[in-house]
């Protein structure tokens, strides 16, 4: 019995999901076009992407979080960083659609 504390959760070990190289390149190109920095990274979180990436091209866009804290109630991303991430997403989608 645990009192006054949160019981530890069971962690699941799942290897990182390989994302579509063309989608990833499109996101990187959109970031470069907008003057935003980009880096490839593996995510240990179980995002929806890991469930659909085997059946459809997918990529993910992350924005910086204060003190590197994410997937936590203390997570905070600045409005400017969120806007930059949304702009990268928009430009990547337009490029994939052949509009930009």
mmCIF file of N, CA and C in Angstrom:
data_model
loop_
_atom_site.group_PDB
_atom_site.id
_atom_site.type_symbol
_atom_site.label_atom_id
_atom_site.label_comp_id
_atom_site.label_asym_id
_atom_site.label_seq_id
_atom_site.Cartn_x
_atom_site.Cartn_y
_atom_site.Cartn_z
ATOM 1 N N UNK A 1 0.836 -1.177 0.000
ATOM 2 C CA UNK A 1 0.000 0.000 0.000
ATOM 3 C C UNK A 1 0.878 1.236 0.000
ATOM 4 N N UNK A 2 0.551 2.188 -0.852
ATOM 5 C CA UNK A 2 1.295 3.432 -0.935
ATOM 6 C C UNK A 2 0.404 4.552 -0.420
ATOM 7 N N UNK A 3 0.903 5.312 0.511
ATOM 8 C CA UNK A 3 0.116 6.434 1.030
ATOM 9 C C UNK A 3 0.902 7.719 0.899
ATOM 10 N N UNK A 4 0.241 8.766 0.444
ATOM 11 C CA UNK A 4 0.893 10.062 0.334
ATOM 12 C C UNK A 4 1.840 10.192 -0.836
ATOM 13 N N UNK A 5 1.967 9.151 -1.619
ATOM 14 C CA UNK A 5 2.866 9.171 -2.767
ATOM 15 C C UNK A 5 2.165 8.547 -3.955
ATOM 16 N N UNK A 6 2.667 8.845 -5.119
ATOM 17 C CA UNK A 6 2.152 8.217 -6.328
ATOM 18 C C UNK A 6 2.903 6.919 -6.558
ATOM 19 N N UNK A 7 2.166 5.873 -6.819
ATOM 20 C CA UNK A 7 2.803 4.585 -7.084
ATOM 21 C C UNK A 7 3.551 4.642 -8.409
ATOM 22 N N UNK A 8 4.702 3.998 -8.504
ATOM 23 C CA UNK A 8 5.447 3.994 -9.771
ATOM 24 C C UNK A 8 4.643 3.295 -10.866
ATOM 25 N N UNK A 9 4.815 3.772 -12.082
ATOM 26 C CA UNK A 9 4.102 3.160 -13.206
ATOM 27 C C UNK A 9 4.986 2.125 -13.887
ATOM 28 N N UNK A 10 4.342 1.200 -14.558
ATOM 29 C CA UNK A 10 5.046 0.177 -15.315
ATOM 30 C C UNK A 10 5.482 0.779 -16.641
ATOM 31 N N UNK A 11 6.751 0.667 -16.995
ATOM 32 C CA UNK A 11 7.250 1.199 -18.249
ATOM 33 C C UNK A 11 7.262 0.100 -19.290
ATOM 34 N N UNK A 12 6.932 0.472 -20.506
ATOM 35 C CA UNK A 12 6.900 -0.465 -21.614
ATOM 36 C C UNK A 12 8.084 -0.169 -22.518
ATOM 37 N N UNK A 13 8.815 -1.192 -22.897
ATOM 38 C CA UNK A 13 9.963 -1.020 -23.776
ATOM 39 C C UNK A 13 9.542 -1.285 -25.220
ATOM 40 N N UNK A 14 9.480 -0.235 -26.014
ATOM 41 C CA UNK A 14 9.147 -0.354 -27.430
ATOM 42 C C UNK A 14 10.223 0.409 -28.201
ATOM 43 N N UNK A 15 10.824 -0.211 -29.210
ATOM 44 C CA UNK A 15 11.882 0.486 -29.958
ATOM 45 C C UNK A 15 11.319 1.676 -30.721
ATOM 46 N N UNK A 16 12.154 2.677 -31.009
ATOM 47 C CA UNK A 16 11.696 3.844 -31.777
ATOM 48 C C UNK A 16 11.119 3.413 -33.131
ATOM 49 N N UNK A 17 10.111 4.122 -33.581
ATOM 50 C CA UNK A 17 9.473 3.850 -34.866
ATOM 51 C C UNK A 17 10.229 4.584 -35.966
ATOM 52 N N UNK A 18 10.503 3.891 -37.054
ATOM 53 C CA UNK A 18 11.138 4.534 -38.211
ATOM 54 C C UNK A 18 10.086 5.345 -38.941
ATOM 55 N N UNK A 19 10.389 6.604 -39.164
ATOM 56 C CA UNK A 19 9.476 7.489 -39.880
ATOM 57 C C UNK A 19 9.873 7.568 -41.343
ATOM 58 N N UNK A 20 8.981 8.055 -42.160
ATOM 59 C CA UNK A 20 9.200 8.135 -43.599
ATOM 60 C C UNK A 20 10.320 9.138 -43.912
ATOM 61 N N UNK A 21 11.348 8.699 -44.631
ATOM 62 C CA UNK A 21 12.497 9.565 -44.909
ATOM 63 C C UNK A 21 12.094 10.788 -45.745
ATOM 64 N N UNK A 22 11.143 10.627 -46.643
ATOM 65 C CA UNK A 22 10.705 11.766 -47.440
ATOM 66 C C UNK A 22 9.951 12.790 -46.598
ATOM 67 N N UNK A 23 9.110 12.309 -45.693
ATOM 68 C CA UNK A 23 8.389 13.230 -44.800
ATOM 69 C C UNK A 23 9.361 13.958 -43.876
ATOM 70 N N UNK A 24 10.322 13.220 -43.346
ATOM 71 C CA UNK A 24 11.309 13.830 -42.456
ATOM 72 C C UNK A 24 12.104 14.894 -43.217
ATOM 73 N N UNK A 25 12.542 14.584 -44.429
ATOM 74 C CA UNK A 25 13.287 15.557 -45.242
ATOM 75 C C UNK A 25 12.431 16.779 -45.557
ATOM 76 N N UNK A 26 11.149 16.562 -45.812
ATOM 77 C CA UNK A 26 10.251 17.681 -46.104
ATOM 78 C C UNK A 26 10.134 18.603 -44.899
ATOM 79 N N UNK A 27 10.046 18.035 -43.705
ATOM 80 C CA UNK A 27 9.993 18.842 -42.478
ATOM 81 C C UNK A 27 11.303 19.597 -42.297
ATOM 82 N N UNK A 28 12.423 18.915 -42.501
ATOM 83 C CA UNK A 28 13.730 19.584 -42.373
ATOM 84 C C UNK A 28 13.857 20.729 -43.379
ATOM 85 N N UNK A 29 13.421 20.502 -44.610
ATOM 86 C CA UNK A 29 13.489 21.547 -45.632
ATOM 87 C C UNK A 29 12.603 22.733 -45.279
ATOM 88 N N UNK A 30 11.413 22.461 -44.745
ATOM 89 C CA UNK A 30 10.511 23.541 -44.338
ATOM 90 C C UNK A 30 11.142 24.364 -43.218
ATOM 91 N N UNK A 31 11.772 23.690 -42.262
ATOM 92 C CA UNK A 31 12.435 24.399 -41.172
ATOM 93 C C UNK A 31 13.558 25.280 -41.714
ATOM 94 N N UNK A 32 14.363 24.735 -42.620
ATOM 95 C CA UNK A 32 15.463 25.508 -43.210
ATOM 96 C C UNK A 32 14.927 26.716 -43.981
ATOM 97 N N UNK A 33 13.870 26.510 -44.749
ATOM 98 C CA UNK A 33 13.254 27.601 -45.515
ATOM 99 C C UNK A 33 12.827 28.737 -44.604
ATOM 100 N N UNK A 34 12.340 28.397 -43.417
ATOM 101 C CA UNK A 34 11.851 29.400 -42.466
ATOM 102 C C UNK A 34 12.944 29.917 -41.532
ATOM 103 N N UNK A 35 14.161 29.390 -41.686
ATOM 104 C CA UNK A 35 15.257 29.827 -40.815
ATOM 105 C C UNK A 35 15.189 29.233 -39.416
ATOM 106 N N UNK A 36 14.468 28.128 -39.279
ATOM 107 C CA UNK A 36 14.358 27.457 -37.978
ATOM 108 C C UNK A 36 15.376 26.326 -37.904
ATOM 109 N N UNK A 37 15.870 26.059 -36.711
ATOM 110 C CA UNK A 37 16.811 24.954 -36.554
ATOM 111 C C UNK A 37 16.034 23.639 -36.502
ATOM 112 N N UNK A 38 16.717 22.576 -36.880
ATOM 113 C CA UNK A 38 16.101 21.247 -36.853
ATOM 114 C C UNK A 38 17.171 20.218 -36.552
ATOM 115 N N UNK A 39 16.770 19.171 -35.871
ATOM 116 C CA UNK A 39 17.668 18.047 -35.640
ATOM 117 C C UNK A 39 16.842 16.776 -35.573
ATOM 118 N N UNK A 40 17.424 15.706 -36.063
ATOM 119 C CA UNK A 40 16.737 14.421 -35.996
ATOM 120 C C UNK A 40 16.920 13.857 -34.595
ATOM 121 N N UNK A 41 15.864 13.276 -34.094
ATOM 122 C CA UNK A 41 15.941 12.682 -32.764
ATOM 123 C C UNK A 41 14.958 11.529 -32.661
ATOM 124 N N UNK A 42 15.262 10.612 -31.792
ATOM 125 C CA UNK A 42 14.343 9.507 -31.519
ATOM 126 C C UNK A 42 13.443 9.911 -30.366
ATOM 127 N N UNK A 43 12.199 9.514 -30.441
ATOM 128 C CA UNK A 43 11.264 9.786 -29.360
ATOM 129 C C UNK A 43 10.937 8.481 -28.659
ATOM 130 N N UNK A 44 10.999 8.500 -27.353
ATOM 131 C CA UNK A 44 10.631 7.324 -26.575
ATOM 132 C C UNK A 44 9.168 7.336 -26.184
ATOM 133 N N UNK A 45 8.463 8.403 -26.546
ATOM 134 C CA UNK A 45 7.048 8.502 -26.195
ATOM 135 C C UNK A 45 6.201 7.707 -27.188
ATOM 136 N N UNK A 46 5.101 7.213 -26.727
ATOM 137 C CA UNK A 46 4.212 6.441 -27.596
ATOM 138 C C UNK A 46 3.193 7.375 -28.244
ATOM 139 N N UNK A 47 3.662 8.162 -29.198
ATOM 140 C CA UNK A 47 2.778 9.058 -29.930
ATOM 141 C C UNK A 47 1.908 8.255 -30.886
ATOM 142 N N UNK A 48 0.850 8.881 -31.366
ATOM 143 C CA UNK A 48 0.001 8.226 -32.363
ATOM 144 C C UNK A 48 0.806 7.795 -33.578
ATOM 145 N N UNK A 49 1.883 8.507 -33.865
ATOM 146 C CA UNK A 49 2.688 8.209 -35.045
ATOM 147 C C UNK A 49 3.193 6.779 -35.042
ATOM 148 N N UNK A 50 3.556 6.272 -33.879
ATOM 149 C CA UNK A 50 4.083 4.897 -33.846
ATOM 150 C C UNK A 50 3.016 3.894 -34.264
ATOM 151 N N UNK A 51 1.754 4.256 -34.140
ATOM 152 C CA UNK A 51 0.674 3.345 -34.522
ATOM 153 C C UNK A 51 0.328 3.410 -36.002
ATOM 154 N N UNK A 52 0.646 4.514 -36.668
ATOM 155 C CA UNK A 52 0.251 4.663 -38.071
ATOM 156 C C UNK A 52 1.431 4.639 -39.038
ATOM 157 N N UNK A 53 2.651 4.779 -38.544
ATOM 158 C CA UNK A 53 3.816 4.924 -39.411
ATOM 159 C C UNK A 53 4.064 3.714 -40.312
ATOM 160 N N UNK A 54 3.622 2.540 -39.920
ATOM 161 C CA UNK A 54 3.820 1.376 -40.780
ATOM 162 C C UNK A 54 2.883 1.388 -41.981
ATOM 163 N N UNK A 55 1.770 2.107 -41.876
ATOM 164 C CA UNK A 55 0.791 2.095 -42.945
ATOM 165 C C UNK A 55 0.676 3.373 -43.745
ATOM 166 N N UNK A 56 1.304 4.449 -43.270
ATOM 167 C CA UNK A 56 1.220 5.718 -43.982
ATOM 168 C C UNK A 56 2.483 6.533 -43.727
ATOM 169 N N UNK A 57 2.915 7.332 -44.689
ATOM 170 C CA UNK A 57 4.103 8.164 -44.463
ATOM 171 C C UNK A 57 3.861 9.126 -43.292
ATOM 172 N N UNK A 58 4.842 9.249 -42.427
ATOM 173 C CA UNK A 58 4.680 10.087 -41.243
ATOM 174 C C UNK A 58 6.006 10.691 -40.809
ATOM 175 N N UNK A 59 5.911 11.821 -40.145
ATOM 176 C CA UNK A 59 7.046 12.472 -39.491
ATOM 177 C C UNK A 59 6.488 13.187 -38.267
ATOM 178 N N UNK A 60 7.361 13.667 -37.411
ATOM 179 C CA UNK A 60 6.929 14.389 -36.218
ATOM 180 C C UNK A 60 7.720 15.679 -36.097
ATOM 181 N N UNK A 61 7.079 16.688 -35.534
ATOM 182 C CA UNK A 61 7.722 17.970 -35.283
ATOM 183 C C UNK A 61 7.642 18.230 -33.781
ATOM 184 N N UNK A 62 8.786 18.461 -33.176
ATOM 185 C CA UNK A 62 8.843 18.801 -31.762
ATOM 186 C C UNK A 62 9.302 20.251 -31.633
ATOM 187 N N UNK A 63 8.861 20.919 -30.587
ATOM 188 C CA UNK A 63 9.337 22.266 -30.288
ATOM 189 C C UNK A 63 10.032 22.226 -28.929
ATOM 190 N N UNK A 64 10.960 23.155 -28.690
ATOM 191 C CA UNK A 64 11.661 23.154 -27.403
ATOM 192 C C UNK A 64 10.701 23.400 -26.242
ATOM 193 N N UNK A 65 10.975 22.727 -25.139
ATOM 194 C CA UNK A 65 10.207 22.936 -23.914
ATOM 195 C C UNK A 65 11.144 23.457 -22.828
ATOM 196 N N UNK A 66 10.617 24.338 -21.998
ATOM 197 C CA UNK A 66 11.411 24.928 -20.912
ATOM 198 C C UNK A 66 12.017 23.820 -20.051
ATOM 199 N N UNK A 67 13.298 23.945 -19.800
ATOM 200 C CA UNK A 67 14.066 23.006 -18.978
ATOM 201 C C UNK A 67 14.054 21.575 -19.528
ATOM 202 N N UNK A 68 13.679 21.411 -20.802
ATOM 203 C CA UNK A 68 13.672 20.097 -21.423
ATOM 204 C C UNK A 68 12.575 19.176 -20.910
ATOM 205 N N UNK A 69 11.616 19.723 -20.184
ATOM 206 C CA UNK A 69 10.546 18.908 -19.599
ATOM 207 C C UNK A 69 9.410 18.775 -20.603
ATOM 208 N N UNK A 70 9.072 17.528 -20.942
ATOM 209 C CA UNK A 70 7.936 17.295 -21.830
ATOM 210 C C UNK A 70 7.160 16.087 -21.339
ATOM 211 N N UNK A 71 5.953 15.940 -21.822
ATOM 212 C CA UNK A 71 5.061 14.852 -21.410
ATOM 213 C C UNK A 71 4.894 14.859 -19.898
ATOM 214 N N UNK A 72 4.643 16.041 -19.377
ATOM 215 C CA UNK A 72 4.568 16.243 -17.943
ATOM 216 C C UNK A 72 3.712 17.488 -17.720
ATOM 217 N N UNK A 73 3.017 17.560 -16.605
ATOM 218 C CA UNK A 73 2.180 18.735 -16.338
ATOM 219 C C UNK A 73 3.005 20.019 -16.251
ATOM 220 N N UNK A 74 4.301 19.902 -16.001
ATOM 221 C CA UNK A 74 5.168 21.077 -15.920
ATOM 222 C C UNK A 74 5.680 21.520 -17.293
ATOM 223 N N UNK A 75 5.282 20.812 -18.359
ATOM 224 C CA UNK A 75 5.748 21.160 -19.700
ATOM 225 C C UNK A 75 5.274 22.562 -20.078
ATOM 226 N N UNK A 76 6.197 23.342 -20.682
ATOM 227 C CA UNK A 76 5.850 24.664 -21.186
ATOM 228 C C UNK A 76 6.646 24.927 -22.451
ATOM 229 N N UNK A 77 5.951 25.303 -23.498
ATOM 230 C CA UNK A 77 6.589 25.750 -24.742
ATOM 231 C C UNK A 77 6.101 27.165 -24.987
ATOM 232 N N UNK A 78 7.006 28.036 -25.362
ATOM 233 C CA UNK A 78 6.636 29.442 -25.553
ATOM 234 C C UNK A 78 5.722 29.594 -26.766
ATOM 235 N N UNK A 79 4.889 30.619 -26.753
ATOM 236 C CA UNK A 79 4.045 30.889 -27.919
ATOM 237 C C UNK A 79 4.863 31.033 -29.209
ATOM 238 N N UNK A 80 6.036 31.650 -29.132
ATOM 239 C CA UNK A 80 6.873 31.813 -30.320
ATOM 240 C C UNK A 80 7.350 30.457 -30.854
ATOM 241 N N UNK A 81 7.771 29.562 -29.958
ATOM 242 C CA UNK A 81 8.214 28.235 -30.393
ATOM 243 C C UNK A 81 7.049 27.424 -30.960
ATOM 244 N N UNK A 82 5.880 27.546 -30.354
ATOM 245 C CA UNK A 82 4.702 26.843 -30.871
ATOM 246 C C UNK A 82 4.318 27.373 -32.252
ATOM 247 N N UNK A 83 4.390 28.687 -32.429
ATOM 248 C CA UNK A 83 4.081 29.280 -33.739
ATOM 249 C C UNK A 83 5.091 28.818 -34.784
ATOM 250 N N UNK A 84 6.357 28.747 -34.413
ATOM 251 C CA UNK A 84 7.382 28.281 -35.350
ATOM 252 C C UNK A 84 7.114 26.833 -35.752
ATOM 253 N N UNK A 85 6.774 25.984 -34.790
ATOM 254 C CA UNK A 85 6.464 24.589 -35.097
ATOM 255 C C UNK A 85 5.256 24.466 -36.011
ATOM 256 N N UNK A 86 4.231 25.277 -35.764
ATOM 257 C CA UNK A 86 3.033 25.256 -36.605
ATOM 258 C C UNK A 86 3.352 25.734 -38.016
ATOM 259 N N UNK A 87 4.222 26.718 -38.125
ATOM 260 C CA UNK A 87 4.612 27.229 -39.439
ATOM 261 C C UNK A 87 5.407 26.185 -40.220
ATOM 262 N N UNK A 88 6.301 25.486 -39.530
ATOM 263 C CA UNK A 88 7.047 24.397 -40.177
ATOM 264 C C UNK A 88 6.069 23.334 -40.667
ATOM 265 N N UNK A 89 5.107 22.981 -39.838
ATOM 266 C CA UNK A 89 4.105 21.986 -40.233
ATOM 267 C C UNK A 89 3.332 22.449 -41.466
ATOM 268 N N UNK A 90 2.881 23.695 -41.465
ATOM 269 C CA UNK A 90 2.138 24.227 -42.611
ATOM 270 C C UNK A 90 2.965 24.145 -43.889
ATOM 271 N N UNK A 91 4.202 24.616 -43.826
ATOM 272 C CA UNK A 91 5.046 24.629 -45.022
ATOM 273 C C UNK A 91 5.395 23.210 -45.488
ATOM 274 N N UNK A 92 5.579 22.304 -44.542
ATOM 275 C CA UNK A 92 5.851 20.905 -44.917
ATOM 276 C C UNK A 92 4.627 20.294 -45.593
ATOM 277 N N UNK A 93 3.457 20.570 -45.079
ATOM 278 C CA UNK A 93 2.225 20.035 -45.686
ATOM 279 C C UNK A 93 2.005 20.598 -47.081
ATOM 280 N N UNK A 94 2.238 21.894 -47.258
ATOM 281 C CA UNK A 94 2.086 22.506 -48.568
ATOM 282 C C UNK A 94 3.079 21.907 -49.560
ATOM 283 N N UNK A 95 4.296 21.680 -49.111
ATOM 284 C CA UNK A 95 5.313 21.075 -49.991
ATOM 285 C C UNK A 95 4.905 19.658 -50.377
ATOM 286 N N UNK A 96 4.450 18.852 -49.412
ATOM 287 C CA UNK A 96 4.026 17.479 -49.716
ATOM 288 C C UNK A 96 2.844 17.457 -50.672
ATOM 289 N N UNK A 97 1.988 18.495 -50.597
ATOM 290 C CA UNK A 97 0.813 18.572 -51.463
ATOM 291 C C UNK A 97 1.176 19.150 -52.837
ATOM 292 N N UNK A 98 2.433 19.596 -52.992
ATOM 293 C CA UNK A 98 2.867 20.165 -54.251
ATOM 294 C C UNK A 98 2.363 21.575 -54.485
ATOM 295 N N UNK A 99 1.984 22.254 -53.420
ATOM 296 C CA UNK A 99 1.437 23.611 -53.524
ATOM 297 C C UNK A 99 2.534 24.654 -53.327
ATOM 298 N N UNK A 100 3.541 24.315 -52.540
ATOM 299 C CA UNK A 100 4.597 25.297 -52.261
ATOM 300 C C UNK A 100 5.893 24.912 -52.967
#
